[in-house]
Structures are given as C-alpha cells and as structure tokens.
Amino acid sequence: MNRLPQSRLILSLFSLAIASCATQEPDNAFVSDADSVPMASNADTSTLIPIIDYKERFLPVIARNGMVVGPEQLAAEVGAQILRQGGNAIDAAVATGFALAVTYPRAGNLAGGGFMLIHLADDDRETLIDYRETAPAAASRDMFLDNEGNLDKQREYFSLQSAGVPGTVAGMLYALEKYGTLTREQALAPAIALARDGIPVSYSLFFEISASAQNLRKNPAAKRQFFQPDGSAYAVGDIWRQADLAWTLSEISEEGINGFYGGEVAQLITTEMESGGGLITAQDLADYRVVERQPVRGTYKDFEIVSTPPPSSGGVHIVQMLNILEGYDLQAMGHNSAAYVHHLTESMKLAYADRSLYLADPDFVDVPVTQLVDKAYAEQQRQRIDSNVATPSVDIAPGQLLGNESTETTHYSVADRFGNVVSNTYTLNFSFGSNIVVPGTGMLLNNEMADFASSPGSANAFGLVQGEANKIEPGKRPLSSMSPTIVFRAGEPWLATGSPGGSVIISTVLQTTLNAMVFDMNIATAAAEPRMHHQWMPDVLKMEEGFSLDTVRLLQAMGQNVDMASRTTGRTNSIMLDEGWLYGSSDTRRPGGWVAGY
Ligand code: GLY
C-alpha cells in the first residue's frame, strides 16, 4: 500500500473543509456521491442497484468502493478521502476518530474511550480493540458516597473525579500501528488542520453547544474553548478555531503515545487533577493499556453476529436476546406488531436483569460469557416468557445459568475496497463528558467513572441497576453498553452497525439487526423504523412515536407499562455490504449525520 504524501493529504482535506464551508449543505443523511454509481444509459439498473425497487420509503446512500458513515460531515469526509487515496478502513477509522474530536466535541474525543471492532479481510478474522477508560489507582468503591452514604451526583458526573484514565489516543494509535497503513502524522494531519484552521459552525454544532452551554460555561477552560472571547456563542457559519486542541493533536502526531500519556499533555492533565481533587496521576497515564480481545460471537438462523465483549455488556446481551428470539416466528408476528414488541420486551427484561448481576470488567470479575450466549440457556430463558402476558420486572430475578450510562456516545462505520470493515463506538459518557476542559489542551475530560456501580444495587444515571460486580476498583474498566457490531451472511461481512445511547444502545442494535435479518429491510429503512426499549428496571416499555395506537393498546392489555417516549432511542450509523455494493445510512433521529462514499 502506498503511503500518502502528507502535504497532499493536508491540502486536499483543507480544500474539502473549504468546499464544505462554501456550500453549507443542509444537514441531510441522504446525500450520495453520484459519481460513485456507474449508471450507463442502457444499464439494467435493477441489477446494478437492487435496492431501488420503488417500494421503499427510505433509501440508503450507495457507493462501490469505500464508505464512512458517522455523526458529522467533515469527519466522515476525512475518512472517505483517506479511503479514496488508498488508505484502508483502519486508517480511515483512526483519522475519522481524531477528526471527530475536533468537529463533534459532544462525543468525539481524545480523553474518552471506546471499542473498535475490525474485520480483517486478508486474515478473514475479527478483532476487538478495547480502549475503555480505567479507574485511577486512587479510586475506591465508595468514593462518590458522602458521609451519610448518599451518592454525590455532582461529584460523580461533573467533577475531576468523574474522569477515568483516557483510552482513546492509545486505542487509535494501537489500531493504526497494528492494522493501518498510514503513518501517525498522516492519520492526524486532517484533524490538526481542522482544529488549527477552524471549521464552520454547523447548525448541529451550534445546537449541541447551546444545549450544554450552561454547564460548559461553569468551567473556565470550557468557556474559553466553546465560546467567543466575550463569552457569547459562536453563530452558525462562524469559523471556530481550536488552537489548543491543534497543539494537543500535534503532540500526539509528533510524539505518539508519549505525546499524550507522557510529556506536556500528561503534565497539563495531572496539574489540572491536582488543582481540584482529581485522581489521575502521571503513573495512571503511563500505566494505561489497550486490550485486544476476542469479540463475542453468536448466530441467528443463517447469520453470524460478531460484537463487543466485556467490559461492554452489549455483545453478550445482543446475542443472548437473538438466541431467545430465534425460537419464535417473528416474521409471522409482523414487524412492530404488538406480539413482536411483546416478545422483544420480554427478552430485553431477561437480558438486562442478567446484566445487573453478571457483567463487568472480565479482568476483575469472572463474567460467564459462554453460558450467557449459550443456546440452551436461551431455551431455558424462553420458558419464562408468557406470549400473552407481560411478566412484571420485580418477578424477574437474573437467570440461573447452566453450569450508568449515557445518551451521548457516538458510533461510526467504515468499509474499504479491500474488504476490511470497522465498527467503532467511543464516548466521553455524557454530552461533552464532565464538561471540564483541561486548560491548554482544548480537550474535554470524560465522566466515565459514572458507569461504575457507584452505589452497588442502585440505578445509575440512566436507570440501569448496577451490581457489585461493577463496583469501582483501581485499574478497572467500567461496564459499558457500547456495541459496535458486524453481522455476517454466508461468511461475508454484511452489516456494520452501532449506536450511542447508553442503555438503549443494546436494544437499538438488536432492532436494527432484526429489521435487516428478519424483515429484509434496507439499512435506511432498518434505521428509520420506530424503536422500543425495556431495560428490566424500571419496568417501563418506552416506545418511540410511530407505533400505532392500536399496538400500544394491545401491549397495555397484555400488561406492558407503555411510556410513549418523549425522546428518540439511539442513533445508528451503519453500512450494509451486499453483492459488491455499499449501502450507508446515518440515522435521521439526530441532525448532522453523514454518509461519505465513493
Ligand atoms: N458511557 C456509555 C457506555 O459506555 O455505554
């Protein structure tokens, strides 16, 4: 593989940023690169693009060679440009990850963590890069409890103690060095250019910063980072430059891992920690390690599901629920019928109950993954489901085995022309993490410590009951729901997907894959269909707008506690790979998502 001349890359990405600035297209996920679709005038388009059959209300973007689907346009185009210039999917995923730290600050990050699932075409294998944050050495089980034993939520969510030792930079550099083809400098150049030269404030960015303005303004460094020198907000169309972040990215580009976990950036992090009771030390940063893990695997009929293992709960529970649901004729029930939603709901109650007891960092706790994804266990679990009556959550204890999370995380999917596929989810936890910027770095700190069971047995910020297994311990990774997933059909990667949303990530990915596998929906339709969510506790079935009232009434008659959710559920960024074509869809539930293909 040719290595890209850095100057050419920077130049073309700079032109790209300018072009995007000049055209200012509306936020619209359904924009295709028309040049990528060979449409000879006498071509039989039904064989060229089988998905266009005039029956679909939602269509994906189509490309032939490479694609990046993500939450923000400039960063997705950074990845696509790298693919065009000969980079592979891992190169594109890493460059996109660094670029999102600049262009999508609510969840794109340097000082957060996540999971990257990779399908390597040449080796025909999958691997999972776990770059989840870890608890600092000085962290302890009850660190967020006050003298009366009550949880101090302000300290848990919005203080320097909220931050776990960041994993993103280590994870991105590890992926690049082991599986990419670009140099570090090439992969970081686009992000540096975007931070240094500035990006036009899009409607989405304006909206995201405005929504968190009150919290961001409380932290002086965040106020300097996200607002004008006089404290006023940047307007849509203004150019927003992030000189400090450009410097931090340059340190990483020049020094590699040491440019973040040692040297001046590390010093700025520890100085900030020392200024306000934070726990992360220079030793914690130096000790941070990426873990490469075997993904979780399962099957659903003829499909193979490859997903994220502990310390995420996502892959285990997606496979567990698919195992349970495989025993029903979902197609006959009808998509989003009351019977279908009821069976999904009951499966979710069982899986999320197990989550509360069994799931945690596997390097600290013996997580019974094999038993949880066992088909025989699913058979046993299925016996607990009454097809006509809802089982109250209080009557569901976590299963006897045979033998806090956030709405702001982000997912992107990448496919290249060599057959490699990347499904990556990473996060700061809350929107803008702890809302604390490390002075001099332009970088937000995560508040991932809130994903531990800070008060074991009680619910976290998102209502998920957290067990003793997920208690805070030094060096431990907090339990996650992030679920980057790749579904295989006939041994080939067929669908890469994932979502933000804390607890709803798991149910969102489940429904997206079922929509495609069982109901044969194209990926745009699979994303657009209304979704539901149940997480065992509280015993509430959240349903998005779009379900019929008849369905809701039938579910209520079965005993389901329906809540027509005031919020939407998840936000997928997916690629379907079929017959040599790439079909991309960025969920329209949030603005600004982008499919960049060629
Ligand atoms: N912080 C969200 C998650 O890890 O699931």
PDB file of N, CA, C and O in Angstrom, residues 325-350:
ATOM      1  N   LEU A 325     -35.001 -14.972  20.860  1.00  0.00           N
ATOM      2  CA  LEU A 325     -35.981 -14.624  19.820  1.00  0.00           C
ATOM      3  C   LEU A 325     -35.962 -15.594  18.644  1.00  0.00           C
ATOM      4  O   LEU A 325     -36.951 -15.709  17.909  1.00  0.00           O
ATOM      5  N   GLU A 326     -34.853 -16.307  18.482  1.00  0.00           N
ATOM      6  CA  GLU A 326     -34.746 -17.269  17.379  1.00  0.00           C
ATOM      7  C   GLU A 326     -35.810 -18.369  17.500  1.00  0.00           C
ATOM      8  O   GLU A 326     -36.187 -18.998  16.505  1.00  0.00           O
ATOM      9  N   GLY A 327     -36.308 -18.563  18.708  1.00  0.00           N
ATOM     10  CA  GLY A 327     -37.296 -19.612  18.932  1.00  0.00           C
ATOM     11  C   GLY A 327     -38.713 -19.201  18.548  1.00  0.00           C
ATOM     12  O   GLY A 327     -39.651 -19.985  18.722  1.00  0.00           O
ATOM     13  N   TYR A 328     -38.901 -18.002  18.081  1.00  0.00           N
ATOM     14  CA  TYR A 328     -40.241 -17.525  17.689  1.00  0.00           C
ATOM     15  C   TYR A 328     -40.265 -17.217  16.193  1.00  0.00           C
ATOM     16  O   TYR A 328     -39.226 -16.898  15.603  1.00  0.00           O
ATOM     17  N   ASP A 329     -41.457 -17.261  15.625  1.00  0.00           N
ATOM     18  CA  ASP A 329     -41.593 -16.892  14.209  1.00  0.00           C
ATOM     19  C   ASP A 329     -41.900 -15.387  14.147  1.00  0.00           C
ATOM     20  O   ASP A 329     -43.054 -14.968  14.067  1.00  0.00           O
ATOM     21  N   LEU A 330     -40.844 -14.597  14.207  1.00  0.00           N
ATOM     22  CA  LEU A 330     -41.013 -13.136  14.277  1.00  0.00           C
ATOM     23  C   LEU A 330     -41.651 -12.589  13.006  1.00  0.00           C
ATOM     24  O   LEU A 330     -42.449 -11.650  13.049  1.00  0.00           O
ATOM     25  N   GLN A 331     -41.280 -13.200  11.889  1.00  0.00           N
ATOM     26  CA  GLN A 331     -41.829 -12.729  10.610  1.00  0.00           C
ATOM     27  C   GLN A 331     -43.353 -12.873  10.603  1.00  0.00           C
ATOM     28  O   GLN A 331     -44.065 -11.977  10.176  1.00  0.00           O
ATOM     29  N   ALA A 332     -43.813 -13.996  11.126  1.00  0.00           N
ATOM     30  CA  ALA A 332     -45.264 -14.244  11.137  1.00  0.00           C
ATOM     31  C   ALA A 332     -45.968 -13.270  12.081  1.00  0.00           C
ATOM     32  O   ALA A 332     -47.112 -12.876  11.839  1.00  0.00           O
ATOM     33  N   MET A 333     -45.297 -12.877  13.145  1.00  0.00           N
ATOM     34  CA  MET A 333     -45.914 -11.913  14.075  1.00  0.00           C
ATOM     35  C   MET A 333     -46.132 -10.570  13.383  1.00  0.00           C
ATOM     36  O   MET A 333     -47.088  -9.853  13.674  1.00  0.00           O
ATOM     37  N   GLY A 334     -45.201 -10.222  12.467  1.00  0.00           N
ATOM     38  CA  GLY A 334     -45.299  -8.941  11.762  1.00  0.00           C
ATOM     39  C   GLY A 334     -44.451  -7.887  12.441  1.00  0.00           C
ATOM     40  O   GLY A 334     -44.437  -7.799  13.680  1.00  0.00           O
ATOM     41  N   HIS A 335     -43.758  -7.109  11.635  1.00  0.00           N
ATOM     42  CA  HIS A 335     -42.849  -6.118  12.191  1.00  0.00           C
ATOM     43  C   HIS A 335     -43.580  -5.088  13.049  1.00  0.00           C
ATOM     44  O   HIS A 335     -44.586  -4.513  12.625  1.00  0.00           O
ATOM     45  N   ASN A 336     -43.086  -4.880  14.246  1.00  0.00           N
ATOM     46  CA  ASN A 336     -43.632  -3.897  15.185  1.00  0.00           C
ATOM     47  C   ASN A 336     -45.108  -4.117  15.523  1.00  0.00           C
ATOM     48  O   ASN A 336     -45.807  -3.184  15.953  1.00  0.00           O
ATOM     49  N   SER A 337     -45.571  -5.353  15.322  1.00  0.00           N
ATOM     50  CA  SER A 337     -46.903  -5.710  15.825  1.00  0.00           C
ATOM     51  C   SER A 337     -46.819  -5.804  17.349  1.00  0.00           C
ATOM     52  O   SER A 337     -45.723  -5.864  17.927  1.00  0.00           O
ATOM     53  N   ALA A 338     -47.957  -5.870  18.002  1.00  0.00           N
ATOM     54  CA  ALA A 338     -47.965  -5.993  19.461  1.00  0.00           C
ATOM     55  C   ALA A 338     -47.262  -7.282  19.882  1.00  0.00           C
ATOM     56  O   ALA A 338     -46.491  -7.294  20.852  1.00  0.00           O
ATOM     57  N   ALA A 339     -47.509  -8.378  19.165  1.00  0.00           N
ATOM     58  CA  ALA A 339     -46.880  -9.653  19.530  1.00  0.00           C
ATOM     59  C   ALA A 339     -45.362  -9.537  19.418  1.00  0.00           C
ATOM     60  O   ALA A 339     -44.618  -9.995  20.296  1.00  0.00           O
ATOM     61  N   TYR A 340     -44.906  -8.909  18.352  1.00  0.00           N
ATOM     62  CA  TYR A 340     -43.457  -8.743  18.133  1.00  0.00           C
ATOM     63  C   TYR A 340     -42.845  -7.892  19.252  1.00  0.00           C
ATOM     64  O   TYR A 340     -41.863  -8.291  19.888  1.00  0.00           O
ATOM     65  N   VAL A 341     -43.454  -6.752  19.517  1.00  0.00           N
ATOM     66  CA  VAL A 341     -42.902  -5.854  20.549  1.00  0.00           C
ATOM     67  C   VAL A 341     -42.939  -6.547  21.912  1.00  0.00           C
ATOM     68  O   VAL A 341     -41.998  -6.444  22.704  1.00  0.00           O
ATOM     69  N   HIS A 342     -44.003  -7.294  22.175  1.00  0.00           N
ATOM     70  CA  HIS A 342     -44.115  -8.001  23.456  1.00  0.00           C
ATOM     71  C   HIS A 342     -42.954  -8.985  23.632  1.00  0.00           C
ATOM     72  O   HIS A 342     -42.312  -9.025  24.695  1.00  0.00           O
ATOM     73  N   HIS A 343     -42.653  -9.778  22.597  1.00  0.00           N
ATOM     74  CA  HIS A 343     -41.582 -10.775  22.723  1.00  0.00           C
ATOM     75  C   HIS A 343     -40.205 -10.111  22.839  1.00  0.00           C
ATOM     76  O   HIS A 343     -39.345 -10.595  23.581  1.00  0.00           O
ATOM     77  N   LEU A 344     -40.033  -9.023  22.108  1.00  0.00           N
ATOM     78  CA  LEU A 344     -38.763  -8.286  22.269  1.00  0.00           C
ATOM     79  C   LEU A 344     -38.638  -7.756  23.700  1.00  0.00           C
ATOM     80  O   LEU A 344     -37.585  -7.840  24.332  1.00  0.00           O
ATOM     81  N   THR A 345     -39.746  -7.203  24.193  1.00  0.00           N
ATOM     82  CA  THR A 345     -39.742  -6.623  25.534  1.00  0.00           C
ATOM     83  C   THR A 345     -39.388  -7.664  26.587  1.00  0.00           C
ATOM     84  O   THR A 345     -38.543  -7.425  27.469  1.00  0.00           O
ATOM     85  N   GLU A 346     -40.017  -8.821  26.493  1.00  0.00           N
ATOM     86  CA  GLU A 346     -39.775  -9.858  27.498  1.00  0.00           C
ATOM     87  C   GLU A 346     -38.323 -10.351  27.424  1.00  0.00           C
ATOM     88  O   GLU A 346     -37.695 -10.631  28.448  1.00  0.00           O
ATOM     89  N   SER A 347     -37.774 -10.424  26.204  1.00  0.00           N
ATOM     90  CA  SER A 347     -36.363 -10.833  26.051  1.00  0.00           C
ATOM     91  C   SER A 347     -35.444  -9.785  26.663  1.00  0.00           C
ATOM     92  O   SER A 347     -34.439 -10.117  27.305  1.00  0.00           O
ATOM     93  N   MET A 348     -35.792  -8.524  26.442  1.00  0.00           N
ATOM     94  CA  MET A 348     -34.965  -7.439  26.995  1.00  0.00           C
ATOM     95  C   MET A 348     -34.977  -7.480  28.521  1.00  0.00           C
ATOM     96  O   MET A 348     -33.939  -7.307  29.169  1.00  0.00           O
ATOM     97  N   LYS A 349     -36.147  -7.723  29.117  1.00  0.00           N
ATOM     98  CA  LYS A 349     -36.212  -7.776  30.592  1.00  0.00           C
ATOM     99  C   LYS A 349     -35.247  -8.841  31.112  1.00  0.00           C
ATOM    100  O   LYS A 349     -34.515  -8.614  32.079  1.00  0.00           O
ATOM    101  N   LEU A 350     -35.252 -10.003  30.469  1.00  0.00           N
ATOM    102  CA  LEU A 350     -34.392 -11.102  30.932  1.00  0.00           C
ATOM    103  C   LEU A 350     -32.915 -10.749  30.776  1.00  0.00           C
ATOM    104  O   LEU A 350     -32.103 -10.986  31.673  1.00  0.00           O
TER     105      LEU A 350
END
